[in-house]
Coordinates of C-alpha atoms in Angstrom, one line a residue:
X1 CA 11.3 -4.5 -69.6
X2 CA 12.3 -8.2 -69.6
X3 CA 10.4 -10.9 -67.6
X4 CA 13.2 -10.8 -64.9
X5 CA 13.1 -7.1 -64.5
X6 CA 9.4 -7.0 -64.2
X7 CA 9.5 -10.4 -61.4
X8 CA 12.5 -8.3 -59.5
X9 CA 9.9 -5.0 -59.5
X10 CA 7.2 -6.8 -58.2
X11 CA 9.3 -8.2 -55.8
X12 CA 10.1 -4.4 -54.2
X13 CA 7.1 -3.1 -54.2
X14 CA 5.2 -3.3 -50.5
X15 CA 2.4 -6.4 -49.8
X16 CA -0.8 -4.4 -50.5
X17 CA -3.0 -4.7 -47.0
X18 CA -4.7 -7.1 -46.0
X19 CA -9.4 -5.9 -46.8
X20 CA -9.7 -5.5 -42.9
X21 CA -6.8 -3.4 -42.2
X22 CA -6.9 -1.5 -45.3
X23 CA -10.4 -0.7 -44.1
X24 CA -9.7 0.3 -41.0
X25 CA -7.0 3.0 -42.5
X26 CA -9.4 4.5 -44.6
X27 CA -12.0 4.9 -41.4
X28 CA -9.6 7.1 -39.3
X29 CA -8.3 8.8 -42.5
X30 CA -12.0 9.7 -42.5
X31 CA -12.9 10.3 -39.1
X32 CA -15.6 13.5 -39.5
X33 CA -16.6 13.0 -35.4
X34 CA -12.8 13.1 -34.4
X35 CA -13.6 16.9 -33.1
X36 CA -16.4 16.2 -30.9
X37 CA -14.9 12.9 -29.8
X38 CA -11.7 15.5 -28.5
X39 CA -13.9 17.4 -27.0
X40 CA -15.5 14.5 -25.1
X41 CA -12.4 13.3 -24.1
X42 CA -11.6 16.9 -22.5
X43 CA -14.3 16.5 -20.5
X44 CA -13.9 12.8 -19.5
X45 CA -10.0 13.3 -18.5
X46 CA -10.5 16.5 -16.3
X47 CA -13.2 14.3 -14.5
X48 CA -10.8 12.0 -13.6
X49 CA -7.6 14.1 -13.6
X50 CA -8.4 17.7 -12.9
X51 CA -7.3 20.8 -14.8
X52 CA -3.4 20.6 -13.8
X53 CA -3.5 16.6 -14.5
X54 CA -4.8 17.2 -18.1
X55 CA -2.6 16.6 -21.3
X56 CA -2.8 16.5 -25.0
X57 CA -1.6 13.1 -24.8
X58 CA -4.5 11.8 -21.8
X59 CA -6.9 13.7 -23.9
X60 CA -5.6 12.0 -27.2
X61 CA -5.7 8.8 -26.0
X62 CA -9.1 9.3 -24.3
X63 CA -10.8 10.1 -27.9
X64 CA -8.3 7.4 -29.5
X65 CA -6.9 9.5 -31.8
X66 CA -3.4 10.4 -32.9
X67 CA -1.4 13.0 -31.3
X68 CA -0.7 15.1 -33.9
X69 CA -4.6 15.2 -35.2
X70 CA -4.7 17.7 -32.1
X71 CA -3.7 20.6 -33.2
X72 CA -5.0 20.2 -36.5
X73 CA -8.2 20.8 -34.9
X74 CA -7.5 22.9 -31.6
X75 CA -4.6 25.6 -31.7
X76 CA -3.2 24.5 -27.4
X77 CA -4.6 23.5 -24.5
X78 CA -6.5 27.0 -24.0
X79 CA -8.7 26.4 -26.6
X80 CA -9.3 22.8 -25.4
X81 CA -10.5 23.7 -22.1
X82 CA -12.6 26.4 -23.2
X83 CA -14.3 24.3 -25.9
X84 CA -14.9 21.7 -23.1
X85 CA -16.0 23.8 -20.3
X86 CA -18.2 25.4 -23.0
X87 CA -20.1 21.8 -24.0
X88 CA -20.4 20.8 -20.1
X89 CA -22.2 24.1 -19.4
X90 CA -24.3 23.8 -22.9
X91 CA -24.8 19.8 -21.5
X92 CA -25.8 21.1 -18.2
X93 CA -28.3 23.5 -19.4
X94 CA -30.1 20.9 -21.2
X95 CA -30.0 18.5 -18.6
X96 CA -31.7 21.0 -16.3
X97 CA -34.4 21.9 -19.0
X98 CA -35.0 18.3 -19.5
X99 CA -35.3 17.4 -15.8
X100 CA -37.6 20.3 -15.3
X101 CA -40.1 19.7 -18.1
X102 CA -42.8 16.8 -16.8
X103 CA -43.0 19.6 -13.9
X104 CA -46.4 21.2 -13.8
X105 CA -46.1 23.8 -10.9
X106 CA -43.4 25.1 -8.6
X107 CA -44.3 22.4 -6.0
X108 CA -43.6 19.6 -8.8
X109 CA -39.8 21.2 -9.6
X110 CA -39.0 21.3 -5.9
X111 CA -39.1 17.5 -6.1
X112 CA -37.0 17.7 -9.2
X113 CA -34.2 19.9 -8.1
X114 CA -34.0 18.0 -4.8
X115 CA -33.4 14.9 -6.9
X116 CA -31.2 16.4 -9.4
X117 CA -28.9 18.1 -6.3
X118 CA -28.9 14.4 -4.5
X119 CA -27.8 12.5 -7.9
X120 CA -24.8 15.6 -8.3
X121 CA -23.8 14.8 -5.0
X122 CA -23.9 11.3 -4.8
X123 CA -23.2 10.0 -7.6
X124 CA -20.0 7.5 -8.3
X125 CA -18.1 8.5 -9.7
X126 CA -18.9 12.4 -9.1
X127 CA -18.1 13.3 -12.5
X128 CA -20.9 16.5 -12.6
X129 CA -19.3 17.6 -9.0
X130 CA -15.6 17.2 -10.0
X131 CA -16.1 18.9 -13.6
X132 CA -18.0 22.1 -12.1
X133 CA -15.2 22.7 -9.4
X134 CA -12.4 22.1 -11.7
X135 CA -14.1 25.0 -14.4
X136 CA -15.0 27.1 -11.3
X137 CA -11.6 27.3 -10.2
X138 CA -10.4 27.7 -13.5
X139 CA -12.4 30.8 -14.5
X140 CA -11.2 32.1 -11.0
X141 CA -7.5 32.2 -12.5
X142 CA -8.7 33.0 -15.8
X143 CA -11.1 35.8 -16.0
X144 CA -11.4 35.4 -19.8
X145 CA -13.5 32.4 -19.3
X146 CA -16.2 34.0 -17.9
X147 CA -18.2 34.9 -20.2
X148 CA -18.6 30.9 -20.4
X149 CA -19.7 30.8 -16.5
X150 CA -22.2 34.0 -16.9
X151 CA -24.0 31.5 -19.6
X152 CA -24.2 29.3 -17.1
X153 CA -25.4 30.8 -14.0
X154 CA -27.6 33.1 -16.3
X155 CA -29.1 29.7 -18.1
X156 CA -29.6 27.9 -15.2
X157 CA -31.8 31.1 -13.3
X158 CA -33.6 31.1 -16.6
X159 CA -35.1 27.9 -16.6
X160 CA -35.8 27.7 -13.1
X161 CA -37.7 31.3 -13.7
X162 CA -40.3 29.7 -15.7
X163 CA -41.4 27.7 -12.0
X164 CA -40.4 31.1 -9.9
X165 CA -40.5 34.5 -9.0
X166 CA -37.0 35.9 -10.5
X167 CA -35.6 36.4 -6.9
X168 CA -36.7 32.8 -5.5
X169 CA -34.9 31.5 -9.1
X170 CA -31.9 33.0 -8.4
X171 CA -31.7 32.1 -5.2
X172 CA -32.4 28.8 -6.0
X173 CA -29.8 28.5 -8.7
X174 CA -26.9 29.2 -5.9
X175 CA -28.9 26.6 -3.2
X176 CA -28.3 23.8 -6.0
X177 CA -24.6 24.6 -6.7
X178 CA -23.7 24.7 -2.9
X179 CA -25.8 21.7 -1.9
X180 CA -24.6 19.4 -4.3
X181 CA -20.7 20.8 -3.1
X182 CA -21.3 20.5 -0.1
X183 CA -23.3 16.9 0.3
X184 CA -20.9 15.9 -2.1
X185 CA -18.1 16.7 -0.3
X186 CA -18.9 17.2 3.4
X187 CA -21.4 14.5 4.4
X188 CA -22.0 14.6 8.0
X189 CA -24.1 13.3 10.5
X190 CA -27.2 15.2 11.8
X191 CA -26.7 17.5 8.8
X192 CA -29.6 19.3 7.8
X193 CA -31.6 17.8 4.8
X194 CA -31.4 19.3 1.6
X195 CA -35.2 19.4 1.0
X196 CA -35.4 22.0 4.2
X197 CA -33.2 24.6 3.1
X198 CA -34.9 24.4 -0.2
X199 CA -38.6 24.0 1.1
X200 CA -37.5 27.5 3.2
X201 CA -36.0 29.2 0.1
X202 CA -39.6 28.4 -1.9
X203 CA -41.9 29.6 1.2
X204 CA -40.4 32.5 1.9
X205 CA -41.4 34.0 -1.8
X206 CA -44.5 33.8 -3.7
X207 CA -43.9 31.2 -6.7
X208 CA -44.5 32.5 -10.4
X209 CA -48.3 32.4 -10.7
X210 CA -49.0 32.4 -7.6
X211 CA -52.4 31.0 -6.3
X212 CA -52.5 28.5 -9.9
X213 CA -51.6 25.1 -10.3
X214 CA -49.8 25.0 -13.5
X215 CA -47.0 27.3 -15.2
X216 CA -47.4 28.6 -18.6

């Protein structure tokens, strides 16, 4: 190959990219969080769309990744919800369990679940309240999803089992869900507080250990 033939070659070939850019191709060729950053985004576009507003492209853009990576990594939209509803329940678990920990007695976890329903219910925007009706309605139309709500309801009467009887657990554990719904939803004035129908849930059962001041 002449001199001219080889300045006519170079002259073809594509500008190689510029350090910064050719950088950032080879980050999102490499992108081992892309899954759980999807599955984020599940969760952060049914908060603020719902179930029926929810799209592979909403939830693609959400995690800022491309459109087509999504199926590489979830086979439809079935899969997607179930993965999501199955992290909020796992990050609901574990918020409960955290919450619940500094408390030494059942007295001590009254004060927590009261604050825990009040945050639910109040908080802006009402992401926890929004994202557990949206998967409660859903496993209503979609029986196959719950085994993923058992865990839930199951998990939540668990922990609260190690400040209760079983029975004042349970009870307990539907008290929080339609509290928070309803406070959240239904605010009225000259509504009764939150902190009586949950002081009148705890007296009317002895507490687990009943008669000591801590919980093993």
């Amino acid at each position: 190959m002449d001199a001219q033939d080889h300045s006519a070659r170079k002259e073809v070939l594509p500008p190689s990219p510029a350090p910064g850019v050719a950088s950032a191709l080879r980050i999102r060729r490499f992108d081992p969080d892309r899954r759980n950053r999807i599955v984020d985004a599940v969760l952060a576009v049914i908060a603020d769309n719902g179930v029926a507003g929810t799209s592979f492209r909403k939830i693609a853009t959400q995690a800022d990744v491309p459109l087509g990576s999504m199926t590489y990594h979830f086979s439809g939209m079935q899969e997607l919800l179930e993965t999501g509803f199955e992290r909020f329940v796992s990050q609901s678990l574990a918020r409960l369990e955290d919450r619940l920990k500094p408390a030494r007695d059942h007295r001590d976890a009254r004060g927590i679940i009261l604050a825990i329903v009040h945050e639910d219910a109040t908080a802006d925007p009402p992401r926890y309240l929004a994202l557990s009706r949206e998967f409660q309605a859903l496993v209503i139309r979609d029986p196959a999803l719950r085994n993923i709500a058992n865990k839930w309801v199951e998990g939540s009467a668990g922990i609260l089992k190690r400040y209760f009887d079983p029975i004042t657990a349970e009870i307990l554990e539907i008290l929080m869900d339609g509290l928070t719904l309803r406070r959240g939803v239904a605010r009225m004035e000259g509504e009764p507080l939150a902190a009586d129908a949950v002081a009148r849930v705890i007296a009317g059962f002895w507490p687990l250990g009943a008669g000591k001041d801590t919980v093993s």
